[in-house]
Coordinates of C-alpha atoms in Angstrom, one line a residue:
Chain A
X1 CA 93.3 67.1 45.5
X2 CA 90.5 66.6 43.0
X3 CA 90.3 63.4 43.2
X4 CA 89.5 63.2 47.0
X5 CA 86.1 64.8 46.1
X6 CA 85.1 61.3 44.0
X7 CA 84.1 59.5 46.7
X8 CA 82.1 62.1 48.3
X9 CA 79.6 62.7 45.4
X10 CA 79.5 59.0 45.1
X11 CA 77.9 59.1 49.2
X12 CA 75.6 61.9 48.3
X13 CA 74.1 60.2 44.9
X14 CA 74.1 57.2 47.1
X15 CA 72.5 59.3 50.2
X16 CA 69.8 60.9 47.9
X17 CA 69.5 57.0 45.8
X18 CA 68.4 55.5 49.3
X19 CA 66.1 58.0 50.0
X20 CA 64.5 57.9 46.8
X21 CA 64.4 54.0 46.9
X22 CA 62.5 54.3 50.7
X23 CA 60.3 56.6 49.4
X24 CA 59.4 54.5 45.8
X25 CA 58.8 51.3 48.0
X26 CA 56.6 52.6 50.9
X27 CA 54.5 54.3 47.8
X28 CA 54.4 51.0 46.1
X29 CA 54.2 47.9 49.1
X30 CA 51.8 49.7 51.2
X31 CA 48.0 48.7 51.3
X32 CA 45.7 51.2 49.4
X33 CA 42.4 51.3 50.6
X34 CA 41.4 55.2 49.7
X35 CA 38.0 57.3 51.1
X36 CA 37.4 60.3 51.6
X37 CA 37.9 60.6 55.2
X38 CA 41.6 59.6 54.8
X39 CA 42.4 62.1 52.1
X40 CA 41.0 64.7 53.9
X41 CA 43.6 67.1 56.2
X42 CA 44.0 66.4 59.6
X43 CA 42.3 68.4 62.0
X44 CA 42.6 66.5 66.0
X45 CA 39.4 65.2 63.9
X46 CA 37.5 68.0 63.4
X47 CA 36.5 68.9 59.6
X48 CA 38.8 71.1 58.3
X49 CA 38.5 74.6 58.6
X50 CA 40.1 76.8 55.8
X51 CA 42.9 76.6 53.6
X52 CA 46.5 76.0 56.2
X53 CA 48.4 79.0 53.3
X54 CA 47.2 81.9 55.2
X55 CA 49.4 84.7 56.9
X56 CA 51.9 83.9 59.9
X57 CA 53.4 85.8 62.1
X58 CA 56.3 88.2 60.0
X59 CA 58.8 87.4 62.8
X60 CA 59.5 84.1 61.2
X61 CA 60.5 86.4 58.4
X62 CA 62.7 88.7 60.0
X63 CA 64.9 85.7 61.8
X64 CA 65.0 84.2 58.1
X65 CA 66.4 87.9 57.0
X66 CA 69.1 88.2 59.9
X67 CA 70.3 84.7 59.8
X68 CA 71.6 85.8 56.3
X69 CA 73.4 88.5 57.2
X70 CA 74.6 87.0 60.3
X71 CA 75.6 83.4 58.2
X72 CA 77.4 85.2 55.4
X73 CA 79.4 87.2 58.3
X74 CA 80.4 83.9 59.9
X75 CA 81.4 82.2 56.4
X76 CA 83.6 85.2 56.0
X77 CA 85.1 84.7 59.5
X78 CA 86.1 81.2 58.8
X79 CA 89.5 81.6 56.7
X80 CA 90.6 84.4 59.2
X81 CA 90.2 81.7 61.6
X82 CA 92.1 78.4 59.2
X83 CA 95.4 81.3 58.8
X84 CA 94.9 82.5 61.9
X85 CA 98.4 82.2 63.0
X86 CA 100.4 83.5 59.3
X87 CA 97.8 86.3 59.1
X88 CA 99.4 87.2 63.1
X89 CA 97.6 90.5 65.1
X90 CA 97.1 92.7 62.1
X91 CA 94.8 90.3 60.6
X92 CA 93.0 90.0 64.4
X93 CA 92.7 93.7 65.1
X94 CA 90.9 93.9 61.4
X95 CA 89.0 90.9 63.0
X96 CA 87.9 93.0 66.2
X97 CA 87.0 95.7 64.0
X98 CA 84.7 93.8 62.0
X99 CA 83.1 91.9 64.9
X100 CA 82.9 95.6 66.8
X101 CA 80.2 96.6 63.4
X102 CA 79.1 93.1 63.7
X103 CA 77.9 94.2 67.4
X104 CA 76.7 97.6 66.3
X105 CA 74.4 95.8 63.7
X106 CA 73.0 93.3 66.4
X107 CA 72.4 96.0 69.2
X108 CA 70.3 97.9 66.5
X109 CA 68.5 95.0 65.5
X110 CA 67.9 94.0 69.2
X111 CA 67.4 97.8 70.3
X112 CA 64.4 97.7 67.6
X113 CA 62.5 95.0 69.2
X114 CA 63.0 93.0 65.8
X115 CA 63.7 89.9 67.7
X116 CA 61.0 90.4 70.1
X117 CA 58.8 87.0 70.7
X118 CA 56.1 88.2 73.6
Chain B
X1 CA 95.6 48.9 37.7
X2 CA 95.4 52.6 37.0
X3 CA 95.2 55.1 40.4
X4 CA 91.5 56.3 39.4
X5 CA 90.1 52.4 39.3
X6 CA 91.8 52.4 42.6
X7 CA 89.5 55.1 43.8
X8 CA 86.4 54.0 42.5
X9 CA 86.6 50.8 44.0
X10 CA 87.2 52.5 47.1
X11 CA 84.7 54.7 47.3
X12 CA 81.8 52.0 46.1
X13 CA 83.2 49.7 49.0
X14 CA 83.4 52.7 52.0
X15 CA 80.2 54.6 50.5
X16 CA 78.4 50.9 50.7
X17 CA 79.9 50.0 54.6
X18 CA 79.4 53.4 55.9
X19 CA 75.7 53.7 54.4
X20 CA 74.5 50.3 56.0
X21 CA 76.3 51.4 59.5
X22 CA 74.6 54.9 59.4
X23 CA 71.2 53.1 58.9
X24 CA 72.1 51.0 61.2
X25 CA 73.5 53.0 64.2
X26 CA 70.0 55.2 63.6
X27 CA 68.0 52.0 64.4
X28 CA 70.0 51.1 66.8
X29 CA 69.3 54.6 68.4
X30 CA 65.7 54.3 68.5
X31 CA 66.3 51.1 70.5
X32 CA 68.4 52.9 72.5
X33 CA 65.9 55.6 73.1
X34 CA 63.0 53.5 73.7
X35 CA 64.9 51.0 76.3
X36 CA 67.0 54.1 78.0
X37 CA 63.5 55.9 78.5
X38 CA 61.5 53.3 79.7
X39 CA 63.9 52.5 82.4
X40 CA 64.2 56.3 83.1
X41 CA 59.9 56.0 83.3
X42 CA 60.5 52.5 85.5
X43 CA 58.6 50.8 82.7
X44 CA 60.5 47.6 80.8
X45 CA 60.6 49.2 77.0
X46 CA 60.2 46.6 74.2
X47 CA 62.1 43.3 75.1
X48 CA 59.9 40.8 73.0
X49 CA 61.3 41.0 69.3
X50 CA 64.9 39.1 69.4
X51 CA 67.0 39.1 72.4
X52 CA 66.1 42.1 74.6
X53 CA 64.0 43.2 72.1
X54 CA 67.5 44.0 69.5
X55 CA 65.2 43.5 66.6
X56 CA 62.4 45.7 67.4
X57 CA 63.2 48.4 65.2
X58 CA 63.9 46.6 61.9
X59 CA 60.0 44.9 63.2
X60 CA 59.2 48.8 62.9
X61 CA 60.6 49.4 59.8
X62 CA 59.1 46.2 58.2
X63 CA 55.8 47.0 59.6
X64 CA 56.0 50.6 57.9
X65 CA 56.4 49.7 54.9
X66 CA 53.5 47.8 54.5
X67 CA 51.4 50.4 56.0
X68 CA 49.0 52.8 53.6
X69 CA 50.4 55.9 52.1
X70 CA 48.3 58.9 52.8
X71 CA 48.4 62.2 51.2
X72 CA 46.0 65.1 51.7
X73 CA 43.7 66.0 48.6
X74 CA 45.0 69.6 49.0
X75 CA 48.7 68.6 49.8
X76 CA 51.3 70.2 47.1
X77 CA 52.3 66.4 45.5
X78 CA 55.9 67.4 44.7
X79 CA 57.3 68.8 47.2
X80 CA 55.6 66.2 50.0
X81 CA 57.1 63.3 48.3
X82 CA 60.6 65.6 47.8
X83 CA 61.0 66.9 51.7
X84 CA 61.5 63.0 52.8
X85 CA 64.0 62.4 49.9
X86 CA 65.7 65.8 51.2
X87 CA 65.6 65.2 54.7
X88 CA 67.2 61.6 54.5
X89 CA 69.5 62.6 52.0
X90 CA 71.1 64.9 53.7
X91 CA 71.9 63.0 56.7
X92 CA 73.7 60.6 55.0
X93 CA 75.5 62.3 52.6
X94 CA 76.7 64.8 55.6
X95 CA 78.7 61.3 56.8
X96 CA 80.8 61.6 54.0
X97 CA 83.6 64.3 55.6
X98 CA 83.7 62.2 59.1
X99 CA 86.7 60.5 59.8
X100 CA 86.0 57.2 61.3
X101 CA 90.2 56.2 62.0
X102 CA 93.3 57.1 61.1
X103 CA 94.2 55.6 57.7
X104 CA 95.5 52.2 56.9
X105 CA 98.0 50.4 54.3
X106 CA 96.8 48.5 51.7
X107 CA 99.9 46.5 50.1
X108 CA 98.5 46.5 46.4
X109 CA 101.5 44.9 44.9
X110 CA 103.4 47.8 43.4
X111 CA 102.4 50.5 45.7
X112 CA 101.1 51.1 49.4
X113 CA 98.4 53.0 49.7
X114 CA 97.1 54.6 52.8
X115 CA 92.9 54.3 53.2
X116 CA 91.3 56.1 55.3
X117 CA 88.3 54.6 57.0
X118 CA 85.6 57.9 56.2
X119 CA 84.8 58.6 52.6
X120 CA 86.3 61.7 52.4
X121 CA 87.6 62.8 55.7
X122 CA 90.7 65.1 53.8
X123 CA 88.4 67.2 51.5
X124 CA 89.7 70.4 52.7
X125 CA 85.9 71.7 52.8
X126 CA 85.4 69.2 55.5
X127 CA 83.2 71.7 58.1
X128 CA 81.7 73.7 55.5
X129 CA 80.2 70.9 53.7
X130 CA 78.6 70.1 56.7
X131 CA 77.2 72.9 57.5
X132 CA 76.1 73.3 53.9
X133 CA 74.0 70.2 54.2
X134 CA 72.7 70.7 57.6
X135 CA 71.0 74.5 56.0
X136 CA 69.8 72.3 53.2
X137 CA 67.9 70.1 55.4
X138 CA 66.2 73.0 56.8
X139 CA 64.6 72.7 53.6
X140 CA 63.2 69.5 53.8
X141 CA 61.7 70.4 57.0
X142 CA 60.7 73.5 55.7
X143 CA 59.0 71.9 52.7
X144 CA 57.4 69.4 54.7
X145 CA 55.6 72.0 57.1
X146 CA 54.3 74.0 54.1
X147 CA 53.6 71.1 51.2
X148 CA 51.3 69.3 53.7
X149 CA 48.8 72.4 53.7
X150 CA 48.0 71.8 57.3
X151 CA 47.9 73.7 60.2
X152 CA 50.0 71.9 62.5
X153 CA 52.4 71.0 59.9
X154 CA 52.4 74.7 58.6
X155 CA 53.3 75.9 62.3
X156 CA 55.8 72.7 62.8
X157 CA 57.7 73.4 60.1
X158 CA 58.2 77.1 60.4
X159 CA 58.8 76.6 63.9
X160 CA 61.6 74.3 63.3
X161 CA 63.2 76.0 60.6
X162 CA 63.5 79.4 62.5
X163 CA 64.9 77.6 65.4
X164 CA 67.2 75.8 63.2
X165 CA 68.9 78.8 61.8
X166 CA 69.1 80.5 64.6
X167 CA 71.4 78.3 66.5
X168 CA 73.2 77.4 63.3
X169 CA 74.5 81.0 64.2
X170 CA 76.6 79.7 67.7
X171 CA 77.4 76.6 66.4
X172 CA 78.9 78.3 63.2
X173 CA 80.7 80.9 65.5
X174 CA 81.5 78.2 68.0
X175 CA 83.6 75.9 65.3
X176 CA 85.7 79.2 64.9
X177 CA 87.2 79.0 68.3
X178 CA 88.0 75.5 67.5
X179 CA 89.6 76.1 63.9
X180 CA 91.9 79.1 65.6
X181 CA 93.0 76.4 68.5
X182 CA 93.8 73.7 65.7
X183 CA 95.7 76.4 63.8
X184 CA 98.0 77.4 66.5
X185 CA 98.7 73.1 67.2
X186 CA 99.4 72.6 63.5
X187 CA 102.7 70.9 62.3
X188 CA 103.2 70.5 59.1
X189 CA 104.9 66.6 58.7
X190 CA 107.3 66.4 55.5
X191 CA 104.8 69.3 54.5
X192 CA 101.8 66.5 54.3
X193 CA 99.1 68.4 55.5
X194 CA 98.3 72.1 56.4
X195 CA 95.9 73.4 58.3
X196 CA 92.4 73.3 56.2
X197 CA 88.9 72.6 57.5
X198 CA 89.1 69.1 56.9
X199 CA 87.7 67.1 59.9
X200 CA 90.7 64.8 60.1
X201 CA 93.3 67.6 60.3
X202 CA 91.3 69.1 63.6
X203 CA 91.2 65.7 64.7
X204 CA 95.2 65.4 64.4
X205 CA 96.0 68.4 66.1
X206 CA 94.5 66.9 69.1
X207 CA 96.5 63.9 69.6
X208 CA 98.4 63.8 73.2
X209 CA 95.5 65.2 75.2
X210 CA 95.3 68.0 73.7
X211 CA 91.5 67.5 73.3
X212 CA 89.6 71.2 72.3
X213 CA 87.1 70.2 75.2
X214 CA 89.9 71.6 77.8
X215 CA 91.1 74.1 75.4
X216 CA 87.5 75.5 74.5
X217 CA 85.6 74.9 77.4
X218 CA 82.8 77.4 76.8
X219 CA 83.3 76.7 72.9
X220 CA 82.3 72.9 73.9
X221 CA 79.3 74.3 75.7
X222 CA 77.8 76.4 73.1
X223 CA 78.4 73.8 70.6
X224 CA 76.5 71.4 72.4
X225 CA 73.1 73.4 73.0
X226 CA 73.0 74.5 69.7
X227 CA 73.4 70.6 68.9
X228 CA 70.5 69.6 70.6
X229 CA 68.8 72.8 69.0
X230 CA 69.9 71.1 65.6
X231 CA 68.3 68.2 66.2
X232 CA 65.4 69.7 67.6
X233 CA 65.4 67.4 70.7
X234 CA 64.2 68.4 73.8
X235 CA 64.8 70.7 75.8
X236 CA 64.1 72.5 72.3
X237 CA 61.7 69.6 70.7
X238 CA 58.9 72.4 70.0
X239 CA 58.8 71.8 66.3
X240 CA 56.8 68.8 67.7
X241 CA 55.4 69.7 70.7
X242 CA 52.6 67.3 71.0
X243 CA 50.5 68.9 73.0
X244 CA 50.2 71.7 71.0
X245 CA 51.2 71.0 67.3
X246 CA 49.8 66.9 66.9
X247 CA 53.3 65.8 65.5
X248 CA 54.6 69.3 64.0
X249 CA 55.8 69.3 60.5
X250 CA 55.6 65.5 59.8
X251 CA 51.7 65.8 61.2
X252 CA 50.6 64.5 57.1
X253 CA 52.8 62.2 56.9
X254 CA 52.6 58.3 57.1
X255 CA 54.3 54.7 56.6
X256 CA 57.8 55.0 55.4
X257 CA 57.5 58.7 54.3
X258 CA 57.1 59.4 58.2
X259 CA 59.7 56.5 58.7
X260 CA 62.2 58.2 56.8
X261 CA 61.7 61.5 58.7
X262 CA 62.1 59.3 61.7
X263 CA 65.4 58.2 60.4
X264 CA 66.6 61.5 59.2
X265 CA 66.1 62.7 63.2
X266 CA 67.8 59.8 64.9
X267 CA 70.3 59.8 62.1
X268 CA 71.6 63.5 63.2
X269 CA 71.7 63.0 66.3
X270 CA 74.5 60.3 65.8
X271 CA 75.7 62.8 63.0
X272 CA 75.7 65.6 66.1
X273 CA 77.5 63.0 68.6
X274 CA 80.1 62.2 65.8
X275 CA 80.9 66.0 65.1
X276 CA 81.1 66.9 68.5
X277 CA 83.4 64.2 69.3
X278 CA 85.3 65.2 65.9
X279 CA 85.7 68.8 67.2
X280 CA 86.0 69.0 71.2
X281 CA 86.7 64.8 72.2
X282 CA 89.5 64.2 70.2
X283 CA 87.8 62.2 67.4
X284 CA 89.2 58.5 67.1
X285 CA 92.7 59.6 69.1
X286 CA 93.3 57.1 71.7
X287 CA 92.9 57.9 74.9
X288 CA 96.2 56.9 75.7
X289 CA 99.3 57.2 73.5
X290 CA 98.6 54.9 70.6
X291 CA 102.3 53.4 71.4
X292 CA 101.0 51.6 74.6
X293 CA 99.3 49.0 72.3
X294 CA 102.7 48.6 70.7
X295 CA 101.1 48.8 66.7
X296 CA 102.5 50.7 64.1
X297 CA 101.0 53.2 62.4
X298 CA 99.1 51.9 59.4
X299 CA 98.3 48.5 60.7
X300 CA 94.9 47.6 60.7
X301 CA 94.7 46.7 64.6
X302 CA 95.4 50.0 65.1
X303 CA 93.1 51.4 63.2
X304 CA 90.0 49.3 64.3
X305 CA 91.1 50.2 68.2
X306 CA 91.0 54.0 67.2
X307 CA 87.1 53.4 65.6
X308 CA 86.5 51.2 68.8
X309 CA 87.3 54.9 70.8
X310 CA 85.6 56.9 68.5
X311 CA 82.3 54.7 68.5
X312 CA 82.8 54.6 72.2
X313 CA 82.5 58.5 73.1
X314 CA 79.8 58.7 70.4
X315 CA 77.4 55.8 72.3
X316 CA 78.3 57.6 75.1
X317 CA 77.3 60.8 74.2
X318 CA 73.9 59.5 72.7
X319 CA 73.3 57.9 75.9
X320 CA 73.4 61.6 77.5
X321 CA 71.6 63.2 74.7
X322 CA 68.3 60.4 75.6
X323 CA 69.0 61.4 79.2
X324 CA 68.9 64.9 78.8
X325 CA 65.4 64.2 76.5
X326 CA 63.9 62.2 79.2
X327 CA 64.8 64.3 82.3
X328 CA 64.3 68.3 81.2
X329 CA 61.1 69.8 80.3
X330 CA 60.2 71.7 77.4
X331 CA 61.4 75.8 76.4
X332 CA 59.0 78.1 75.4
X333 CA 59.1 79.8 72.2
X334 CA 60.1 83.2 73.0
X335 CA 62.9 81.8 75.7
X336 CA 63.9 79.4 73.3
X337 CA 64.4 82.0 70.3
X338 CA 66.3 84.4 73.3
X339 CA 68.6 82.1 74.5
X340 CA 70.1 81.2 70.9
X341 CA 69.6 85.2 69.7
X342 CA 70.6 87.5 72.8
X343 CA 72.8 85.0 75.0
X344 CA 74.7 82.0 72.6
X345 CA 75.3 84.8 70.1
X346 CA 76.8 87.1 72.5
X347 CA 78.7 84.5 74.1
X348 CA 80.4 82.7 71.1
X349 CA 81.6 86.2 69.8
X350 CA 83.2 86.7 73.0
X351 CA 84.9 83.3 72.7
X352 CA 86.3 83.9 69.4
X353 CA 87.8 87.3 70.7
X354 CA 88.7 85.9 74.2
X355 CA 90.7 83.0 71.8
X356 CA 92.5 84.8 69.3
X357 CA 94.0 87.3 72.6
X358 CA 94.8 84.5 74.6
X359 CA 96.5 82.5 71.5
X360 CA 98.2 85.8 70.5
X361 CA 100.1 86.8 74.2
X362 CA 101.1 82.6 74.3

C-alpha cells in the first residue's frame, strides 16, 4: 500500500531536518575567536605540507569498481530469494548457474592480483 | 475523520517518539561505552554528572555546542558542512523500517485500527531501504575524508569507505539466507501478508522459536563481522586508527559537526544491534509463547512486553559489541580487506547454496 510509505518520508525529512538543525546551531552558538593558526589544516602540528588532493593508491579504485558489480549481482539475487519457494528447483538450478559465473568472475579477479593489499 | 488525517497524525506522533528515543539510546550508548570500558581498564568511568554519572553525555552535548566551529581555509565549504547532515541523516531515517512490537488497537470510534509501534515496519522494501541508506552514508564519510583537504582525513575516509563496501557484500549475501528461511516459514493468515522484505514479516516467521540464529548459524556469523565492519568498530576501527590517522575522516572537524559524527557512529551501532536482532534473534517475539502472559493480541500490555524483549536483546548485544571493542586488538589493512574479500564472500555464497539444497530435500 501507498499509503504505508507516508510515514517513512515524514522520518527521513525529519532525520535530514535534525541534522540540519545540529549543524545550523553548533555554526551559530559556538564562540568565534578566528587566527590564522586555527584555520590552517591540521598537521600533528607541523605546518602543512602540500595540498591533501594528490594521487592515492588505485586499489581503492578497483574495490569501488568490484563492489558494483558484485552489489548489482546481489540486488538481483534478492527476489530469487523472497519467491524462493513458488519459483521451486528450476528457479534454484538457474540460481547455481549464475552464482557458478559469479565464481568464475571472482577467481579471475582474485587470480589477477586485483585485490592484492601487500 | 478521513483515513489519510488518521495517518498523518500518526506518523508526526511515531516519527517524533522514535526520533527522541534514537537520540537518546545513542547517548545513552556512549555512557555505556565509557562506564563498560573503564571497568574493563579497572578505572571508575565518569560517575560525577547525575546519578552514576547518567547525565554525562547530555553535559557532552551541551558543552559541544558552545564550542568554536573550525574549518580549514582550504576545506571545500559545501560538502564539509553537507557530510555531517548526511551522516546523521541517514542513521535516523534508516529507523524508519524497524519494527519496534507487534501492532496495537486503537478504538477510534467507528473503526479499530491496528498501529504498529515502527514507522513503517510493513513497507515491503523494508531491507533494501536499509541497505540503500547504509551505501548512502558511505557518502557522508566519503565526503567528509575528501572535503576536509587533509591528509589524515583524506586517508580516513577512503579507508573507511572501501572497507564499508566491501563487507556490505556478506552482509547483503548473508540477509539472502535469511529471506530463503522466512520464505519457506511463511503462512499466509486470511491472505494478510505474503512473504516481502519487510522487517516485520521476517520477524513473524520466527515466532515459536524458530529464531534464524539456529536456522542460519553461519548466516548469523557473517552477519555479525560484517556488522562490526559497518560500523567500523574495532576489531576493524582503522578508519580511525589513532596512532596512525589522528582521528581519520572526522580529523577537521569540531563542536557539534564532530558531535554529530559521534552520533551518527553510536547511532548505527544500535541501528546494527536492532537489525541483527530483527533478522537472526527473533525481533520483539517473546521468548516464551506470548499466551503465557494471558493478553490478547492487540492489547497494549502485550505490546509494551514484546518492546521490553526487543530492547532487551538489543542492550544486550551493545553490551558485547563494547566488550568485543575493549578486549581485541586492531586488523591490519591488507587482513582486514582479505577477510571480507577472499573468506566472508566465499563463505556467504556457500551459505545461500548450502540453504536453498537443504530447504529443497525438506
Amino acid at each position: 500500500m501507498l499509503t504505508d510509505y507516508i510515514p517513512l518520508i515524514f522520518m527521513v525529512v525529519f532525520g535530514f531536518g535534525i541534522g540540519v538543525v545540529f549543524l545550523l546551531a553548533a555554526e551559530a552558538l559556538g564562540a568565534r575567536r578566528r587566527t590564522k593558526e586555527k584555520a590552517s589544516t591540521y598537521e600533528s602540528g607541523m605546518p602543512p605540507v602540500r595540498t591533501a588532493r594528490e594521487r592515492f593508491s588505485v586499489k581503492f579504485y578497483m574495490v569501488a569498481v568490484l563492489f558494483i558489480l558484485f552489489d548489482i549481482e546481489i540486488v538481483f539475487m534478492y527476489p530469487w530469494a523472497v519467491q524462493f519457494k513458488e519459483l521451486g528447483s528450476t528457479a534454484f538450478v538457474a540460481m547455481i548457474l549464475f552464482i557458478v559465473l559469479l565464481l568464475a568472475g571472482y577467481i579471475y579477479v582474485i587470480r589477477k592480483g586485483a585485490l592484492r593489499w601487500d | 475523520m478521513s483515513e489519510l488525517v488518521w495517518i498523518l497524525i500518526e506518523a508526526l506522533i511515531k516519527a517524533v517518539v522514535i526520533l527522541t528515543m534514537i537520540l537518546l539510546a545513542a547517548a545513552t550508548l556512549v555512557y555505556f561505552e565509557r562506564r563498560i570500558s573503564a571497568f574493563i581498564q579497572n578505572r571508575y568511568g565518569p560517575n560525577r554528572v547525575g546519578p552514576f554519572g547518567l547525565l554525562q553525555p547530555f553535559a557532552d552535548v551541551f558543552k559541544l555546542f558552545l564550542k568554536e566551529d573550525l574549518v580549514p581555509k582550504v576545506a571545500d565549504k559545501r560538502f564539509h558542512r553537507l557530510a555531517p547532515i548526511i551522516s546523521l541523516g541517514v542513521t535516523l531515517a534508516v529507523y524508519s523500517v524497524i519494527p519496534l512490537s507487534n501492532y496495537v488497537n486503537i478504538d477510534t470510534g467507528d473503526t479499530v485500527r491496528k498501529v504498529y509501534f515502527g514507522i513503517a515496519p510493513n513497507v515491503n522494501i523494508g531491507f533494501l531501504f536499509v541497505l540503500a541508506m547504509t551505501s548512502v552514508g558511505v557518502y557522508g564519510i566519503t565526503l567528509a575524508g575528501w572535503s576536509s583537504n587533509n591528509k589524515y582525513s583524506l586517508l580516513g575516509g577512503l579507508r573507511s569507505s572501501a572497507q564499508m563496501i566491501s563487507y556490505e557484500l556478506s552482509m547483503g549475501l548473508s540477509v539472502i539466507g535469511v529471506l530463503l528461511v522466512s520464505n519457506y516459514f511463511t503462512t499466509s493468515q486470511n491472505g494478510n501478508w505474503t512473504n516481502t522484505l519487510s522487517l516485520n514479516t521476517i520477524v513473524m516467521n520466527q515466532s515459536g522459536w524458530k529464531w534464524n540464529i539456529l536456522l542460519q548459524p553461519l548466516g548469523f556469523i557473517i552477519f555479525l563481522v560484517s556488522a562490526f565492519a559497518e560500523t567500523n568498530r574495532a576489531p576493524f576501527d582503522l578508519p580511525e586508527a589513532e596512532p596512525e590517522l589522528v582521528g581519520g575522516f572526522n580529523t577537521e572537524y569540531s563542536g557539534m559537526k564532530f558531535g554529530m559524527f559521534f552520533l551518527a557512529e553510536y547511532g548505527n551501532m544500535a541501528t546494527s544491534a536492532a537489525l541483527i536482532t530483527l533478522l537472526f534473534l527473533g525481533g520483539w517475539q517473546l521468548p516464551f509463547p506470548s499466551h503465557w502472559l494471558g493478553l490478547a493480541e492487540g492489547s497494549v500490555w502485550l505490546a509494551l512486553a514484546q518492546f521490553a524483549s526487543f530492547l532487551l536483546k538489543i542492550i544486550l548485544l551493545a553490551i558485547f559489541f563494547i566488550w568485543v571493542r575493549w578486549s581485541i586488538p586492531r586488523f591490519r589493512y591488507d587482513q582486514l580487506m582479505n577477510l571480507g574479500w577472499k573468506i566472508m564472500l566465499p563463505l556467504s555464497l556457500l551459505n545461500i547454496v548450502l540453504t536453498g539444497i537443504i530447504l529443497l530435500i525438506i
